[in-house]
mmCIF file of C-alpha atoms in Angstrom:
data_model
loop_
_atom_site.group_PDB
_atom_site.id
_atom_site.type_symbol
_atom_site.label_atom_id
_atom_site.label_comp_id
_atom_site.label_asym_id
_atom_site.label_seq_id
_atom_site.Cartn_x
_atom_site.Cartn_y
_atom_site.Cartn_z
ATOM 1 C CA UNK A 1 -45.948 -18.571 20.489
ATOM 2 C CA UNK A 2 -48.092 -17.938 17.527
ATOM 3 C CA UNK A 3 -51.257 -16.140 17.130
ATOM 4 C CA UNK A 4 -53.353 -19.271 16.378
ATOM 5 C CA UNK A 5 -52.524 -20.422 19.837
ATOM 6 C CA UNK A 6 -54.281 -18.078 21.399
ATOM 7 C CA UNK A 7 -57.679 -18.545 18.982
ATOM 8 C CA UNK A 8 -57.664 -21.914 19.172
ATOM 9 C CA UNK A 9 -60.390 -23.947 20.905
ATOM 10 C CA UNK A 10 -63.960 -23.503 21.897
ATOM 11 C CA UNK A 11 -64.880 -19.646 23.523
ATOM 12 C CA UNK A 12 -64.851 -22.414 26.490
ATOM 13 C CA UNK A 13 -61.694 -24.198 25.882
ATOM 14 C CA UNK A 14 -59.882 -20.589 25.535
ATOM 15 C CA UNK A 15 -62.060 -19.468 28.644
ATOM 16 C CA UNK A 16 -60.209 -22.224 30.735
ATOM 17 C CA UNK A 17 -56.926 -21.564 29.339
ATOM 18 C CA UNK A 18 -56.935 -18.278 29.875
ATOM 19 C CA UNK A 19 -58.104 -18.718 33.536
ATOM 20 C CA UNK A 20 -54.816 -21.020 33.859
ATOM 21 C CA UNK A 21 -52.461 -18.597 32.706
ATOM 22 C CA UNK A 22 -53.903 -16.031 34.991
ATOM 23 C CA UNK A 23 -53.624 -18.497 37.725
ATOM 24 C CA UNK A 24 -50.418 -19.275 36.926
ATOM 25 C CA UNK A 25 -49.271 -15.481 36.851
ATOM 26 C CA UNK A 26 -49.063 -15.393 33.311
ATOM 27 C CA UNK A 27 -51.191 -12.184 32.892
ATOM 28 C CA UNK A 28 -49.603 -11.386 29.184
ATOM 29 C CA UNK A 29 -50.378 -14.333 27.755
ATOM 30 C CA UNK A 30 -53.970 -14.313 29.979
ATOM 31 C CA UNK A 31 -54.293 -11.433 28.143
ATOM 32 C CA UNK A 32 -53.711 -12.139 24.724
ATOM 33 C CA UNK A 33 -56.354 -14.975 25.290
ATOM 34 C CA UNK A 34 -58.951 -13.001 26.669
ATOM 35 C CA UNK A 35 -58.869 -9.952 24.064
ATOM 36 C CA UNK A 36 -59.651 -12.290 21.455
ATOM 37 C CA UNK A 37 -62.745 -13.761 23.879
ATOM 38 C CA UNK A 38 -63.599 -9.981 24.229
ATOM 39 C CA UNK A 39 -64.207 -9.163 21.024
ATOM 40 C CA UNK A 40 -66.038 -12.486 19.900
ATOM 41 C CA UNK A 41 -68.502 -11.828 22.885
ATOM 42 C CA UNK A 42 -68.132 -8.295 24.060
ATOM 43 C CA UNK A 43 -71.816 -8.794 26.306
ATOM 44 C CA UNK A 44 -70.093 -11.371 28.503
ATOM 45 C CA UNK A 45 -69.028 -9.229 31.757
ATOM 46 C CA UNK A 46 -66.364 -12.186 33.034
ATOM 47 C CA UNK A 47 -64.003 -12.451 30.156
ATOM 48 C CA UNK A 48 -63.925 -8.723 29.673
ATOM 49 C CA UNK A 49 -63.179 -8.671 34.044
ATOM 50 C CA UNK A 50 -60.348 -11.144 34.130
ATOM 51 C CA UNK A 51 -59.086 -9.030 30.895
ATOM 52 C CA UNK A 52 -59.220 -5.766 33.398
ATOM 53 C CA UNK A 53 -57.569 -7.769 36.156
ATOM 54 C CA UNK A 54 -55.086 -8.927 34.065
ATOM 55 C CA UNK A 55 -54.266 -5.787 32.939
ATOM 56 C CA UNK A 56 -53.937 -4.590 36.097
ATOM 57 C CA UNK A 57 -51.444 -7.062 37.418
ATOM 58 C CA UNK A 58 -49.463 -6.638 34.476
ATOM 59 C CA UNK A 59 -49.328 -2.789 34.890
ATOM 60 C CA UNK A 60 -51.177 -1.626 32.129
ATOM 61 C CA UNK A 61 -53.563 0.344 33.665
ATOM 62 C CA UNK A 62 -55.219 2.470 31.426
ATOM 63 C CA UNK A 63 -56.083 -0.926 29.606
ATOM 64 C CA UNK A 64 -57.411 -2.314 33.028
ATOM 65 C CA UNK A 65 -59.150 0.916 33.480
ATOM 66 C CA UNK A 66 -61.176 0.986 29.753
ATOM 67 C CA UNK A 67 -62.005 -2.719 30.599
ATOM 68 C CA UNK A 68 -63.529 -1.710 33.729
ATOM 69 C CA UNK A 69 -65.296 1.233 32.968
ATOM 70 C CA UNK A 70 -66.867 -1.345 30.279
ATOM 71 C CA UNK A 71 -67.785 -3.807 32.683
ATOM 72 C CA UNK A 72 -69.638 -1.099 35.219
ATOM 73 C CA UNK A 73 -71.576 -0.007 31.548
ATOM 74 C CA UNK A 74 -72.927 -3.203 30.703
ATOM 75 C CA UNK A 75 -73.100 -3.772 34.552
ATOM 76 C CA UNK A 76 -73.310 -0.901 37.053
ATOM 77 C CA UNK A 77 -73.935 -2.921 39.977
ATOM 78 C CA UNK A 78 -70.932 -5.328 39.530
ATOM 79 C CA UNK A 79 -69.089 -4.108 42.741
ATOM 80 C CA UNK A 80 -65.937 -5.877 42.043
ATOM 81 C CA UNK A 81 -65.322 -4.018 38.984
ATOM 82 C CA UNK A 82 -66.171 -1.007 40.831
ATOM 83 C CA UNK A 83 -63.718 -1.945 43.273
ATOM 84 C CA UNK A 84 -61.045 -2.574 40.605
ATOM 85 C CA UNK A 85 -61.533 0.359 38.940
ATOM 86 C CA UNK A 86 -61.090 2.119 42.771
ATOM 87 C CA UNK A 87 -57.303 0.522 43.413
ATOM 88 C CA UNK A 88 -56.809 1.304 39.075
ATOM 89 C CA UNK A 89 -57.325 4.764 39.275
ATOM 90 C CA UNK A 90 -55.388 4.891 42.586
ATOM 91 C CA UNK A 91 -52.046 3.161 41.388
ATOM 92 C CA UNK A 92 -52.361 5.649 38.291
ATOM 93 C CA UNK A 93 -52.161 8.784 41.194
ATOM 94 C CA UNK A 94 -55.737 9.663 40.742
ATOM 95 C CA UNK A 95 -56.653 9.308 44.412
ATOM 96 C CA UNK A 96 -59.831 11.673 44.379
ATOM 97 C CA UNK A 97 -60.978 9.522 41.857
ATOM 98 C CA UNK A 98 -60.487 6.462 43.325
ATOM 99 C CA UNK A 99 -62.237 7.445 46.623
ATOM 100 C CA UNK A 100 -65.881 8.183 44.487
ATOM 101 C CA UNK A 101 -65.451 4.237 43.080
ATOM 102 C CA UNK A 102 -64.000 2.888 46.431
ATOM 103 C CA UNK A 103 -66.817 4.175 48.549
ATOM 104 C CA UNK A 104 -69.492 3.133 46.163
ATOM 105 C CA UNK A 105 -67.935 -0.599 45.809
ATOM 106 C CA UNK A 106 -68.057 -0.359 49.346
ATOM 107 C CA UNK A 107 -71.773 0.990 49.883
ATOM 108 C CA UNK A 108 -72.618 -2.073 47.468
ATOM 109 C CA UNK A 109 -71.083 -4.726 49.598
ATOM 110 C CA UNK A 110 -71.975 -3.365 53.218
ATOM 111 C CA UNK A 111 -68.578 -3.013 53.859
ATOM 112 C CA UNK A 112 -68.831 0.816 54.556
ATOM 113 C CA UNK A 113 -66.378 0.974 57.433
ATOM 114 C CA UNK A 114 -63.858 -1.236 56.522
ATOM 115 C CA UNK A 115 -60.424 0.098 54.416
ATOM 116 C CA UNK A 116 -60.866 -0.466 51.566
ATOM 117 C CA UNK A 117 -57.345 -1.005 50.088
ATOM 118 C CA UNK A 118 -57.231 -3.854 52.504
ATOM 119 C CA UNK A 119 -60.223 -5.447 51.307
ATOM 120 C CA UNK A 120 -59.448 -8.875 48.552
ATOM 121 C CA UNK A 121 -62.162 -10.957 48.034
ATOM 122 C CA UNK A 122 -64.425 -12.181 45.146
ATOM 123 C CA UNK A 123 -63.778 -15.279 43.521
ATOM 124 C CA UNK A 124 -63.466 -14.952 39.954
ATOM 125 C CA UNK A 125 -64.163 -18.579 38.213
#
Protein backbone atom coordinates (compact mmCIF):
# COMPACT_ATOMS: atom_id res chain seq x y z
CA UNK A 1 0.00 0.00 0.00
CA UNK A 2 1.41 3.39 -0.56
CA UNK A 3 1.96 6.22 1.70
CA UNK A 4 -0.71 8.47 0.09
CA UNK A 5 -3.23 5.94 1.19
CA UNK A 6 -2.89 6.51 4.44
CA UNK A 7 -3.03 10.69 4.06
CA UNK A 8 -5.70 10.66 2.00
CA UNK A 9 -9.12 12.08 2.94
CA UNK A 10 -10.51 14.54 5.38
CA UNK A 11 -8.77 14.33 9.29
CA UNK A 12 -12.52 12.78 9.38
CA UNK A 13 -12.50 10.50 6.49
CA UNK A 14 -8.95 9.07 7.83
CA UNK A 15 -10.54 9.20 11.45
CA UNK A 16 -13.19 6.58 10.21
CA UNK A 17 -10.83 4.55 8.36
CA UNK A 18 -8.62 4.19 10.82
CA UNK A 19 -11.37 3.21 13.36
CA UNK A 20 -12.22 0.33 10.68
CA UNK A 21 -8.95 -1.10 10.51
CA UNK A 22 -8.73 -1.18 14.22
CA UNK A 23 -12.04 -2.83 14.25
CA UNK A 24 -11.13 -5.07 11.88
CA UNK A 25 -7.81 -6.10 13.79
CA UNK A 26 -5.71 -4.37 11.51
CA UNK A 27 -3.74 -2.43 14.22
CA UNK A 28 -0.54 -1.79 11.71
CA UNK A 29 -2.26 -0.29 9.23
CA UNK A 30 -4.67 1.53 12.18
CA UNK A 31 -1.56 2.72 13.01
CA UNK A 32 -0.01 4.09 10.14
CA UNK A 33 -3.36 6.08 9.80
CA UNK A 34 -3.48 7.48 13.05
CA UNK A 35 0.32 8.73 13.33
CA UNK A 36 -0.28 10.86 10.50
CA UNK A 37 -3.77 12.19 12.41
CA UNK A 38 -1.36 12.63 15.43
CA UNK A 39 0.84 14.84 14.18
CA UNK A 40 -1.68 17.08 12.11
CA UNK A 41 -3.65 17.53 15.47
CA UNK A 42 -1.48 16.49 18.34
CA UNK A 43 -4.33 18.40 21.01
CA UNK A 44 -6.94 15.83 20.01
CA UNK A 45 -6.76 13.12 23.00
CA UNK A 46 -8.84 10.27 20.77
CA UNK A 47 -6.67 9.84 17.77
CA UNK A 48 -3.53 9.94 19.83
CA UNK A 49 -5.66 6.95 22.32
CA UNK A 50 -6.66 4.58 19.58
CA UNK A 51 -2.84 5.21 18.35
CA UNK A 52 -1.77 3.89 22.10
CA UNK A 53 -4.29 1.07 21.86
CA UNK A 54 -3.19 0.13 18.73
CA UNK A 55 0.10 -0.03 19.69
CA UNK A 56 -0.62 -2.04 22.32
CA UNK A 57 -2.42 -4.79 20.50
CA UNK A 58 0.19 -4.88 18.07
CA UNK A 59 2.95 -5.32 20.76
CA UNK A 60 4.75 -2.31 20.54
CA UNK A 61 4.62 -1.18 23.80
CA UNK A 62 6.93 1.37 24.46
CA UNK A 63 5.06 3.17 21.48
CA UNK A 64 1.67 2.48 23.32
CA UNK A 65 3.31 3.61 26.44
CA UNK A 66 4.75 7.33 24.98
CA UNK A 67 1.18 7.66 23.48
CA UNK A 68 -0.29 7.23 26.76
CA UNK A 69 1.79 9.06 28.93
CA UNK A 70 0.80 11.89 26.23
CA UNK A 71 -2.72 11.44 26.56
CA UNK A 72 -2.67 11.56 30.70
CA UNK A 73 -0.45 15.14 29.90
CA UNK A 74 -2.86 16.82 27.88
CA UNK A 75 -5.49 14.90 30.03
CA UNK A 76 -4.75 13.66 33.56
CA UNK A 77 -8.12 12.66 34.38
CA UNK A 78 -8.72 10.44 31.26
CA UNK A 79 -8.96 7.12 33.30
CA UNK A 80 -8.88 4.89 30.37
CA UNK A 81 -5.56 5.97 29.37
CA UNK A 82 -4.56 5.61 32.85
CA UNK A 83 -5.82 2.26 32.75
CA UNK A 84 -3.94 1.46 29.51
CA UNK A 85 -0.94 2.69 30.55
CA UNK A 86 -1.57 0.21 33.93
CA UNK A 87 -1.89 -3.28 31.70
CA UNK A 88 1.28 -1.38 29.24
CA UNK A 89 3.64 -1.14 31.82
CA UNK A 90 2.54 -4.56 33.17
CA UNK A 91 2.99 -6.69 29.88
CA UNK A 92 6.50 -4.82 29.65
CA UNK A 93 7.35 -6.63 33.43
CA UNK A 94 7.09 -3.40 35.23
CA UNK A 95 4.48 -4.60 37.72
CA UNK A 96 5.25 -1.96 40.58
CA UNK A 97 4.63 0.42 38.08
CA UNK A 98 1.64 -0.71 36.83
CA UNK A 99 -0.02 -1.04 40.30
CA UNK A 100 0.52 3.16 40.97
CA UNK A 101 -1.57 3.66 37.35
CA UNK A 102 -3.97 0.67 37.99
CA UNK A 103 -5.10 1.87 41.36
CA UNK A 104 -5.46 5.43 40.31
CA UNK A 105 -7.60 4.41 37.02
CA UNK A 106 -9.41 2.60 39.47
CA UNK A 107 -9.91 5.40 42.26
CA UNK A 108 -11.19 7.49 39.11
CA UNK A 109 -13.89 5.12 38.10
CA UNK A 110 -15.15 3.89 41.65
CA UNK A 111 -14.11 0.67 40.84
CA UNK A 112 -11.66 0.41 43.86
CA UNK A 113 -12.32 -3.21 44.74
CA UNK A 114 -12.67 -4.78 41.67
CA UNK A 115 -9.35 -6.57 39.73
CA UNK A 116 -8.34 -4.65 37.75
CA UNK A 117 -6.77 -6.81 34.96
CA UNK A 118 -10.25 -8.13 34.61
CA UNK A 119 -11.79 -4.92 34.10
CA UNK A 120 -12.62 -4.00 29.81
CA UNK A 121 -14.83 -1.38 29.29
CA UNK A 122 -14.91 2.11 27.63
CA UNK A 123 -16.16 2.52 24.33
CA UNK A 124 -13.83 4.17 22.14
CA UNK A 125 -15.86 5.79 18.99
Amino acid sequence: MDDTYYEFGTPADRWDRAQLFFEAKEYLTAARILEGLVREMPEQVAPRLLLARAYYHSARLAKAETELREVLERDPVEDYARLMLGRTLERQGRHVEAATHLRMAHAMTGDAGSDPAGQERHNQG
